[in-house]
PDB file of C-alpha atoms and ligand atoms in Angstrom:
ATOM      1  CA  UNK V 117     134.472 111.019  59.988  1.00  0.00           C
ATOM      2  CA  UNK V 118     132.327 113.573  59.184  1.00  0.00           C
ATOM      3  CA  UNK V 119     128.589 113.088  58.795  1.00  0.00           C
ATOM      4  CA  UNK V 120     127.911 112.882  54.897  1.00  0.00           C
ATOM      5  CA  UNK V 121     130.740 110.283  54.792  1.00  0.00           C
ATOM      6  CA  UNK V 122     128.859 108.195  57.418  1.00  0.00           C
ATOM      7  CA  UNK V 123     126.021 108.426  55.735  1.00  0.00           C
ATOM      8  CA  UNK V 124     127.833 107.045  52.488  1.00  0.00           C
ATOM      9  CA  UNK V 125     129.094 104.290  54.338  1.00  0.00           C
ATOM     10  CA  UNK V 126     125.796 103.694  55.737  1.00  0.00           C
ATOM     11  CA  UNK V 127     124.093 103.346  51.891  1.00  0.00           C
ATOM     12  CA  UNK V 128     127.256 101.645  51.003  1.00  0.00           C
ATOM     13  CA  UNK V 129     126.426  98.561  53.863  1.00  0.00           C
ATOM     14  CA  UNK V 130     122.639  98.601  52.677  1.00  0.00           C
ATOM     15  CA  UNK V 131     123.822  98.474  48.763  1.00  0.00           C
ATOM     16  CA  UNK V 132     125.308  95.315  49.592  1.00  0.00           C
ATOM     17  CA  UNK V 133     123.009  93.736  51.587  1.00  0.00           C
ATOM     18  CA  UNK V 134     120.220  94.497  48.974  1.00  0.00           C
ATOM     19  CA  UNK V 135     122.907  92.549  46.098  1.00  0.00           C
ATOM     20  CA  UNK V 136     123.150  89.825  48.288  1.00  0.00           C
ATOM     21  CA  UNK V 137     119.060  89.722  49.280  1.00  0.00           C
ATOM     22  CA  UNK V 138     118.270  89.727  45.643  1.00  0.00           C
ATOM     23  CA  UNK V 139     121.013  87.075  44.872  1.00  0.00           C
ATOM     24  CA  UNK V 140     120.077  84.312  47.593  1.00  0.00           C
ATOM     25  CA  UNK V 141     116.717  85.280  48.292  1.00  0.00           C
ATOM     26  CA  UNK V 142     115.115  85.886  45.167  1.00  0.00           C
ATOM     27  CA  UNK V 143     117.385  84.890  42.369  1.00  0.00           C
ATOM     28  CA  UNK V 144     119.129  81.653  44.322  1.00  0.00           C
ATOM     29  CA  UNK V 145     114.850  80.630  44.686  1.00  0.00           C
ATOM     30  CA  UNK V 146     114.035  80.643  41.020  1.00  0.00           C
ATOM     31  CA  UNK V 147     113.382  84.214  40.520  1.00  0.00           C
ATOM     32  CA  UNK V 148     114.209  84.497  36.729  1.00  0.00           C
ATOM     33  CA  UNK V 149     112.923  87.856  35.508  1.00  0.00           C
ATOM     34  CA  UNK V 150     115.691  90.229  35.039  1.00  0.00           C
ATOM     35  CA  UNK V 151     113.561  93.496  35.179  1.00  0.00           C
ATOM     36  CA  UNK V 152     112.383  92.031  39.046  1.00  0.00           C
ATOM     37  CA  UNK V 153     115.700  91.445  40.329  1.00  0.00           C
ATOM     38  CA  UNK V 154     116.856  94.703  39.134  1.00  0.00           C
ATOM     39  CA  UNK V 155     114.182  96.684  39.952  1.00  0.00           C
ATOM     40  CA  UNK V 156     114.734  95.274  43.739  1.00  0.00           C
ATOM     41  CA  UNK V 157     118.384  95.705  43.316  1.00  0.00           C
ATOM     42  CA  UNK V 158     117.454  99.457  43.233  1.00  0.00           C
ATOM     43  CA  UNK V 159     114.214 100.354  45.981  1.00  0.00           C
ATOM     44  CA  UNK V 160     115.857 101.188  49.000  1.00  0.00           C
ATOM     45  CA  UNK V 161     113.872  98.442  51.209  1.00  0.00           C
ATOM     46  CA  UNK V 162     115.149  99.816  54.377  1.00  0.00           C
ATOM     47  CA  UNK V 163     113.679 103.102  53.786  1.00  0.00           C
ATOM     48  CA  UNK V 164     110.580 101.405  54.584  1.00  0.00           C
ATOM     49  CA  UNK V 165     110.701 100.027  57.932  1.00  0.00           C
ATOM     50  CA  UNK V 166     111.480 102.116  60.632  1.00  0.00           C
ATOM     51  CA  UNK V 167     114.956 103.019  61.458  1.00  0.00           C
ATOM     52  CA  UNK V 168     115.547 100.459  64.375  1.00  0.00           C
ATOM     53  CA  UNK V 169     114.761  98.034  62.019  1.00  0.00           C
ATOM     54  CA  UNK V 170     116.940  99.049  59.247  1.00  0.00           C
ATOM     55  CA  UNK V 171     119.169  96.393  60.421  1.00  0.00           C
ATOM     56  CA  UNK V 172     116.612  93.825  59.390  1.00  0.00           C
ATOM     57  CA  UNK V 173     115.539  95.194  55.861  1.00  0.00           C
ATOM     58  CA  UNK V 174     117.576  92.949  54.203  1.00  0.00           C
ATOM     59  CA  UNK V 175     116.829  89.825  56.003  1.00  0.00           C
ATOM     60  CA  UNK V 176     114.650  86.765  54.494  1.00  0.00           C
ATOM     61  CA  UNK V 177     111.207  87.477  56.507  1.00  0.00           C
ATOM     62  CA  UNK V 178     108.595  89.993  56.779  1.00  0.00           C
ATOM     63  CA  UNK V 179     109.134  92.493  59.420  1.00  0.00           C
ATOM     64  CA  UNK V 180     106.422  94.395  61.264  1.00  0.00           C
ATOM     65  CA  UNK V 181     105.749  98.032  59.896  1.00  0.00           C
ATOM     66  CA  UNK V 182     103.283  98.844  62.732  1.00  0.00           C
ATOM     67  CA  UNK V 183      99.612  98.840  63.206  1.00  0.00           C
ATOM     68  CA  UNK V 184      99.954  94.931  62.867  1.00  0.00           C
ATOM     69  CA  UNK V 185     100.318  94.761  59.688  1.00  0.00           C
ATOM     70  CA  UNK V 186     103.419  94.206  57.773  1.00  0.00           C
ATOM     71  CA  UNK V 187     106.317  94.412  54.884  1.00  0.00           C
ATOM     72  CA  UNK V 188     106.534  91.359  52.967  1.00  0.00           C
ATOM     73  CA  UNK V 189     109.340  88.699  52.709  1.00  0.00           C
ATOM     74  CA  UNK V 190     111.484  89.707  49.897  1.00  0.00           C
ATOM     75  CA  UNK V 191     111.146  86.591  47.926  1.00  0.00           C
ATOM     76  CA  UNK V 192     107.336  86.987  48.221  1.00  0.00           C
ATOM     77  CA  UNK V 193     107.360  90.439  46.829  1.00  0.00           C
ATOM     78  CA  UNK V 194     110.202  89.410  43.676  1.00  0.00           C
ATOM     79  CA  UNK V 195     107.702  86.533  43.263  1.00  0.00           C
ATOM     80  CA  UNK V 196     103.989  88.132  42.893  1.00  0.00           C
ATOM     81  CA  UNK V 197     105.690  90.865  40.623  1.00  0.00           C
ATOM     82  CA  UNK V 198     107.795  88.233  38.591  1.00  0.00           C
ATOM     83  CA  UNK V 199     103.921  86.466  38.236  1.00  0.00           C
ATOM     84  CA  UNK V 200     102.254  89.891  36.861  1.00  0.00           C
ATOM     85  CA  UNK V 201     105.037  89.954  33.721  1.00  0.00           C
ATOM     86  CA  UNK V 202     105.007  93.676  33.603  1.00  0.00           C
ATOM     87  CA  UNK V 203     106.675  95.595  30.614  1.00  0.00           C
ATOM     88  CA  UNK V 204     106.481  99.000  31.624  1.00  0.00           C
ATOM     89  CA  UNK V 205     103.439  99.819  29.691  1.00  0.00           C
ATOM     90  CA  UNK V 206     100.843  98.808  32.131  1.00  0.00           C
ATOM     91  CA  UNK V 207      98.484 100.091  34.790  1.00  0.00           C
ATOM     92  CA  UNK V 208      98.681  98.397  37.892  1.00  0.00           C
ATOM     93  CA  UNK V 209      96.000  98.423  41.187  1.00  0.00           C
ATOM     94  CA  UNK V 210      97.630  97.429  43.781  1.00  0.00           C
ATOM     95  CA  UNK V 211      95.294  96.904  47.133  1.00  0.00           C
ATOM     96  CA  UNK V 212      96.971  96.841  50.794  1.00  0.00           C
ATOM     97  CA  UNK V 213      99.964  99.523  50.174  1.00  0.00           C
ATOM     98  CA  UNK V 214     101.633  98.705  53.735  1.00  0.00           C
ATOM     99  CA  UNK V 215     104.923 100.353  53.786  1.00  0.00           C
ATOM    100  CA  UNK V 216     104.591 101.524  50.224  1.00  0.00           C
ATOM    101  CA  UNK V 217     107.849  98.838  49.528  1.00  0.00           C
ATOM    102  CA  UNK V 218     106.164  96.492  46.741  1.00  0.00           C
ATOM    103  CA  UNK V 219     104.080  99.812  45.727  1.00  0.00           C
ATOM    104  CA  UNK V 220     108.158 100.850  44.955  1.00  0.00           C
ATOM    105  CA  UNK V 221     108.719  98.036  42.967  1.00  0.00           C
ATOM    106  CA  UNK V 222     105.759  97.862  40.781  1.00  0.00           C
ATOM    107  CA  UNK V 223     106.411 101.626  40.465  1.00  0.00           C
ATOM    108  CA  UNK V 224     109.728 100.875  38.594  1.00  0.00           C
ATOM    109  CA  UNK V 225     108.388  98.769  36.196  1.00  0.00           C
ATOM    110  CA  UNK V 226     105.365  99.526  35.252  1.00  0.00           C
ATOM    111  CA  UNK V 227     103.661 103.389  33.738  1.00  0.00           C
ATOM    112  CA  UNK V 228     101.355 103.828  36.379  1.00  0.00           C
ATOM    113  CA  UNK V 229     100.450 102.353  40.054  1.00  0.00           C
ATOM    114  CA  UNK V 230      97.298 102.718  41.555  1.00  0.00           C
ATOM    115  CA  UNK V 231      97.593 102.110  45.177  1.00  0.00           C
ATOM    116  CA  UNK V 232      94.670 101.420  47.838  1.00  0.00           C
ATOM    117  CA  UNK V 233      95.422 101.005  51.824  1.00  0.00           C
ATOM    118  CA  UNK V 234      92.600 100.642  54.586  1.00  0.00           C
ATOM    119  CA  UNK V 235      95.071 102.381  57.330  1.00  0.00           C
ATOM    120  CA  UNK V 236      95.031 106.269  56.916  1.00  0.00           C
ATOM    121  CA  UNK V 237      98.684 106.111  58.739  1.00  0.00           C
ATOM    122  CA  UNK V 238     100.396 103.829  56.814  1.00  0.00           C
ATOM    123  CA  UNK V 239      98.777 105.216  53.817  1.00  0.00           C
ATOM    124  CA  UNK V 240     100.232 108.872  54.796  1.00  0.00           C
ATOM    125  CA  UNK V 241     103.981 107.154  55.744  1.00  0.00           C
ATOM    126  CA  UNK V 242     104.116 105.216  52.157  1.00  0.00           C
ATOM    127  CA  UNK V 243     103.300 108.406  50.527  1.00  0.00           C
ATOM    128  CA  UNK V 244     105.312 110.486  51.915  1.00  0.00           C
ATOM    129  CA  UNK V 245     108.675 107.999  51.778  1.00  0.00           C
ATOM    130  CA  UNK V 246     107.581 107.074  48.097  1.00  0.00           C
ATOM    131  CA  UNK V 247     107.403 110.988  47.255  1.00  0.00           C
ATOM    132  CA  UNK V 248     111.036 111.593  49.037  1.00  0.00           C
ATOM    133  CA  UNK V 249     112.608 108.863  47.036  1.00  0.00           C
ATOM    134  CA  UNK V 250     111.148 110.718  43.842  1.00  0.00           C
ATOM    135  CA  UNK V 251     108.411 108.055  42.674  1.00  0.00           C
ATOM    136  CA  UNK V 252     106.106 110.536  40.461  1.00  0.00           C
ATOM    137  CA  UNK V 253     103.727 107.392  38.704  1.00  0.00           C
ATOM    138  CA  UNK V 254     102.562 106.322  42.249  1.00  0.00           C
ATOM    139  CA  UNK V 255      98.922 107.423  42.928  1.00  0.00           C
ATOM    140  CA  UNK V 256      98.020 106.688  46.773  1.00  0.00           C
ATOM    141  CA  UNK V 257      94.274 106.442  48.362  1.00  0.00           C
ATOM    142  CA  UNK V 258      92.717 105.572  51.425  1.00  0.00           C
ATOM    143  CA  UNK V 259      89.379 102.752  51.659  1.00  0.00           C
ATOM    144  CA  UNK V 260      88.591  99.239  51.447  1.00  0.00           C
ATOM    145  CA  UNK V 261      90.774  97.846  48.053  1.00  0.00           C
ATOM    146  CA  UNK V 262      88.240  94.733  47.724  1.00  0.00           C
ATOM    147  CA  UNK V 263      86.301  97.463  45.968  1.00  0.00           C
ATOM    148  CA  UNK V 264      89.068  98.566  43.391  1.00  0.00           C
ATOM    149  CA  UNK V 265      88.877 102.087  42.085  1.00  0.00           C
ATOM    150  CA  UNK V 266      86.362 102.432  39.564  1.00  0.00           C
ATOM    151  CA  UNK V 267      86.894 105.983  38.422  1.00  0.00           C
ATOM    152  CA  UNK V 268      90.478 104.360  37.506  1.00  0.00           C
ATOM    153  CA  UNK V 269      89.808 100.421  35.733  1.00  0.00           C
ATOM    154  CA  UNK V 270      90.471  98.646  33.793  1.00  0.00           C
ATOM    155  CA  UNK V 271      93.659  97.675  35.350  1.00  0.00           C
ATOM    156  CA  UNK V 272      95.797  95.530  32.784  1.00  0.00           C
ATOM    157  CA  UNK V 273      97.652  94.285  36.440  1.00  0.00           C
ATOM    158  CA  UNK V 274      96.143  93.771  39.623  1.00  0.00           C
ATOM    159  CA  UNK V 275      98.279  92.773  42.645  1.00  0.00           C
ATOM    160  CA  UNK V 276      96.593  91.788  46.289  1.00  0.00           C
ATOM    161  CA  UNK V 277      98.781  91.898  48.930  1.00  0.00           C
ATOM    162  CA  UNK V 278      96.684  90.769  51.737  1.00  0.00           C
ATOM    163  CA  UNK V 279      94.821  87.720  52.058  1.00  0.00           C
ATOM    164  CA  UNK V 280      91.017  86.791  51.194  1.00  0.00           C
ATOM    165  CA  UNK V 281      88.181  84.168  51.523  1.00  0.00           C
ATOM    166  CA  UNK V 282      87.774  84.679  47.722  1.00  0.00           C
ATOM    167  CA  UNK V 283      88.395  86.878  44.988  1.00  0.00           C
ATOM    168  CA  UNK V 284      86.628  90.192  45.114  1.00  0.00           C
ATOM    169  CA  UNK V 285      84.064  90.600  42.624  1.00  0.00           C
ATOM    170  CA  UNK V 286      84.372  94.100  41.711  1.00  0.00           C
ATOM    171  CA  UNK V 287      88.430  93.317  40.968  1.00  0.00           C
ATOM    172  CA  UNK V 288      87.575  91.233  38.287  1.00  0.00           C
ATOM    173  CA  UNK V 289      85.044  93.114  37.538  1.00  0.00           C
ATOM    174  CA  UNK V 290      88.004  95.830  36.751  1.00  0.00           C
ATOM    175  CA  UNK V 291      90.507  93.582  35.108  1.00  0.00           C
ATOM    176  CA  UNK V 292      91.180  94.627  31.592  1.00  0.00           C
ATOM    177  CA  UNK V 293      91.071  91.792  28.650  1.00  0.00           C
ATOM    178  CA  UNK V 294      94.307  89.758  28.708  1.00  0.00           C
ATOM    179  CA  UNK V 295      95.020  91.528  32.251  1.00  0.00           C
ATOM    180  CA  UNK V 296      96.489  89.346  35.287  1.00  0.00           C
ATOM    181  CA  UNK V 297      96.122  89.582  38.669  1.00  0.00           C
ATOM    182  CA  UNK V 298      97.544  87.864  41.707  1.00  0.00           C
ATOM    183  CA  UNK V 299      95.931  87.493  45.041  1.00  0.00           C
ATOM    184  CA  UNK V 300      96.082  85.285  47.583  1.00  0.00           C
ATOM    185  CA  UNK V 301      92.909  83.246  48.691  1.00  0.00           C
ATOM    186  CA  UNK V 302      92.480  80.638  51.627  1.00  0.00           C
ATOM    187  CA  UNK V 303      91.543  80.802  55.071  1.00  0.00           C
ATOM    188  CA  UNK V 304      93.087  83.648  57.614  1.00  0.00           C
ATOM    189  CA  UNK V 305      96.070  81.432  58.580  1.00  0.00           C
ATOM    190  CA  UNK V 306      96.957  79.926  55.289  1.00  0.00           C
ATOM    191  CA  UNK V 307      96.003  81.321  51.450  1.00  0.00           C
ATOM    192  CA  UNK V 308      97.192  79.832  48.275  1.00  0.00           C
ATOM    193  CA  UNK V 309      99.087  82.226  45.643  1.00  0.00           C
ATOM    194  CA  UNK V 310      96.430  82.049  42.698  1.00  0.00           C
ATOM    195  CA  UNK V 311      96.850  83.973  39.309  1.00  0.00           C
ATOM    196  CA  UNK V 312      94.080  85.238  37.751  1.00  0.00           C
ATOM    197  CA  UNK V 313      93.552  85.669  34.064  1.00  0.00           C
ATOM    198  CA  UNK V 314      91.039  87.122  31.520  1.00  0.00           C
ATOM    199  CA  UNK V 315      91.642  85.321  28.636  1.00  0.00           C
ATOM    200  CA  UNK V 316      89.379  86.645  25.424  1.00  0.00           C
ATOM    201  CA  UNK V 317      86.878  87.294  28.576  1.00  0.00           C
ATOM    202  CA  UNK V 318      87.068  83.971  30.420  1.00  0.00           C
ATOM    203  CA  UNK V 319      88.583  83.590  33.660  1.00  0.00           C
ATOM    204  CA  UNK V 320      91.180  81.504  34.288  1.00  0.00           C
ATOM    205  CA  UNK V 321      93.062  80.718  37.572  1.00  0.00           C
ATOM    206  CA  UNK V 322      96.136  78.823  38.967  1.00  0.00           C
ATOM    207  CA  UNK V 323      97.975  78.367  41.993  1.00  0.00           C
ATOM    208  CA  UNK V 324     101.086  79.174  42.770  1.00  0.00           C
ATOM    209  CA  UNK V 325     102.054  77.751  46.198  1.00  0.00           C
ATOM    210  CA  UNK V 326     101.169  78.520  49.533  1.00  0.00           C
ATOM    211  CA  UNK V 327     101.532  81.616  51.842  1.00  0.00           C
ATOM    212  CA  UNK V 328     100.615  83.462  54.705  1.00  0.00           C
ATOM    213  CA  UNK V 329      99.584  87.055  54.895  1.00  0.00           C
ATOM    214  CA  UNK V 330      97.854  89.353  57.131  1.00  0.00           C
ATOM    215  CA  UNK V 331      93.656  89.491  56.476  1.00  0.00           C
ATOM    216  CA  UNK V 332      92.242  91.484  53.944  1.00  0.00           C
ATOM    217  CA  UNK V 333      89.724  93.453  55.869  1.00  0.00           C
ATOM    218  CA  UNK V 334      86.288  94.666  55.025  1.00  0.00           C
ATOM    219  CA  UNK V 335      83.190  93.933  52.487  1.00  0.00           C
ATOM    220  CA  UNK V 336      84.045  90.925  49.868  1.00  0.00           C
ATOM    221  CA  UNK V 337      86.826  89.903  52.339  1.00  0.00           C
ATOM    222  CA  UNK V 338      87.107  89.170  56.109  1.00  0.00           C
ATOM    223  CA  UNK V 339      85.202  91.067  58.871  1.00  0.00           C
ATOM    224  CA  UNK V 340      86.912  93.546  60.391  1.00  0.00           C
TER     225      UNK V 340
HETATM  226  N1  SAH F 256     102.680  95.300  50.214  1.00  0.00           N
HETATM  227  C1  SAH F 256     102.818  95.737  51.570  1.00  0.00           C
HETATM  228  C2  SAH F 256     102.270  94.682  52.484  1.00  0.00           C
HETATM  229  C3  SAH F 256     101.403  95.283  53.502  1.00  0.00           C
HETATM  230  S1  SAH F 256     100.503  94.142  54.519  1.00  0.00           S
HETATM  231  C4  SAH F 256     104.275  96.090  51.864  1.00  0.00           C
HETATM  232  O1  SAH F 256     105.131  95.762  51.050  1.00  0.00           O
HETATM  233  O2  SAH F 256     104.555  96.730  52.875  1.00  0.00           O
HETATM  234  C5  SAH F 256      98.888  94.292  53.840  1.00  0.00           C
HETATM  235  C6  SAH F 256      98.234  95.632  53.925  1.00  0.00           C
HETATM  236  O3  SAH F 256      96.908  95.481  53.448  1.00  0.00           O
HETATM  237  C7  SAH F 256      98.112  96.211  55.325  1.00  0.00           C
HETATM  238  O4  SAH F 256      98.705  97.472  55.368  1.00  0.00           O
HETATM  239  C8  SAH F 256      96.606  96.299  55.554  1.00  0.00           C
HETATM  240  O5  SAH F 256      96.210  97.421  56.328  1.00  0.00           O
HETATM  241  C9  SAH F 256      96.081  96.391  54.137  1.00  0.00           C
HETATM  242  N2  SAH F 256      94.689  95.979  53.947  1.00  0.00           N
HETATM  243  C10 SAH F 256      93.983  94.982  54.521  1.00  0.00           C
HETATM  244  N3  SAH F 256      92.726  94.930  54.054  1.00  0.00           N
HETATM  245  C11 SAH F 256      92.620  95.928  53.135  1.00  0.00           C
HETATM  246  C12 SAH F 256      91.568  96.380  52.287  1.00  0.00           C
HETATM  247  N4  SAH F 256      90.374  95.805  52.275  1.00  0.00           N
HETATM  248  N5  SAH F 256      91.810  97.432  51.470  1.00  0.00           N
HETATM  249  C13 SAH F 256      93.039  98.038  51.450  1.00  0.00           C
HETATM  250  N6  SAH F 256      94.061  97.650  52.232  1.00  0.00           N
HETATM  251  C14 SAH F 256      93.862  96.600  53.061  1.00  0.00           C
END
């Protein structure tokens, strides 16, 4: 067999196993929006973990992308971007890029992503495998997200992927009128999924189950 072919059959074994992810994991769970599930039909999640844990991309768990941090549980990621109810017109901050995997997703349905990660190296890896798989409404920077990006807001989506003591100030702060954010708050070992609204400039907020992710590090969130 020569090597394109195995390569073929290689995509061919990871098509599959991202049908069957989104079917049981995130559709079989509740996962309604059709936009989501298609949008994770197509990001090639195993193109973000390293290759001797391609293997794993597909399974229902988070898997370590180094520097202790790590990618999110599939279902987790179809459900924070099912709770933002993007329609492809919006402009999304998203803080704690990771592997640059949800950054992929929001990037398919939405105009613009703003991205913020607090590791140099992980922010340099996510760039680099979001520009090789052609993402070109992806915008990438390094610093503490609890801060947002001020030169950039309002943000008609914010998305949090890491876990506070509270919501940062100057995010809602940058949360555009009749914007929604999700975040999750709680202690370090346990946060609860909470949207946040701006309703004709009120805030509103409402939780949406428990969950566990790594700290958010820095000023308005843990000490690092
Ligand atoms: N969405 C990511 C999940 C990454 S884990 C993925 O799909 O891969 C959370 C990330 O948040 C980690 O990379 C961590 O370094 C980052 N992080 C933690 N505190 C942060 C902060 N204050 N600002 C920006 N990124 C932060």
């Amino acid at each position: 067999m020569d090597r394109r072919r195995a390569e073929g059959d290689g995509e061919g074994r990871f098509a599959r196993e991202r049908e069957r992810m989104v079917a049981e994991q995130v559709a079989g769970r509740g996962i309604a929006d059709e936009r989501v599930l298609a949008a994770m039909r197509r990001v090639p999640r195993h193109r973000f973990v390293q290759e001797g844990l391609h293997g794993f991309a597909y399974g229902d768990r988070p898997l370590p992308i180094g520097e202790e941090q790590t990618i999110s549980q599939p279902y987790m990621v179809g459900l924070m971007t099912s709770l933002l109810e993007l329609t492809g017109r919006e402009k999304v901050l998203e803080i704690g890029t990771g592997s640059g995997y949800q950054t992929a997703v929001l990037a398919e349905l939405a105009r613009r992503v703003c991205s913020i990660e607090r590791l140099p190296r992980l922010a340099e890896r996510a760039r680099a495998t979001l520009e090789a798989l052609g993402y070109a409404n992806v915008w990438i920077r390094v610093g503490n997200g609890a801060l947002g990006w001020p030169d950039e807001a309002p943000f008609d989506r914010i998305l949090v992927t890491a876990g506070g003591p509270d919501v940062p100030p100057p995010l809602l702060q940058q949360l555009a009128e009749g914007g929604r954010m999700v975040i999750p708050v709680g202690t370090a070992d346990s946060q609860v999924l909470t949207l946040v609204e701006r309703v004709r400039g009120e805030i509103r907020t409402r939780p949406h189950g428990e969950c566990k992710f790594v700290r958010l590090v820095g000023k308005y969130a843990w000490e690092g």
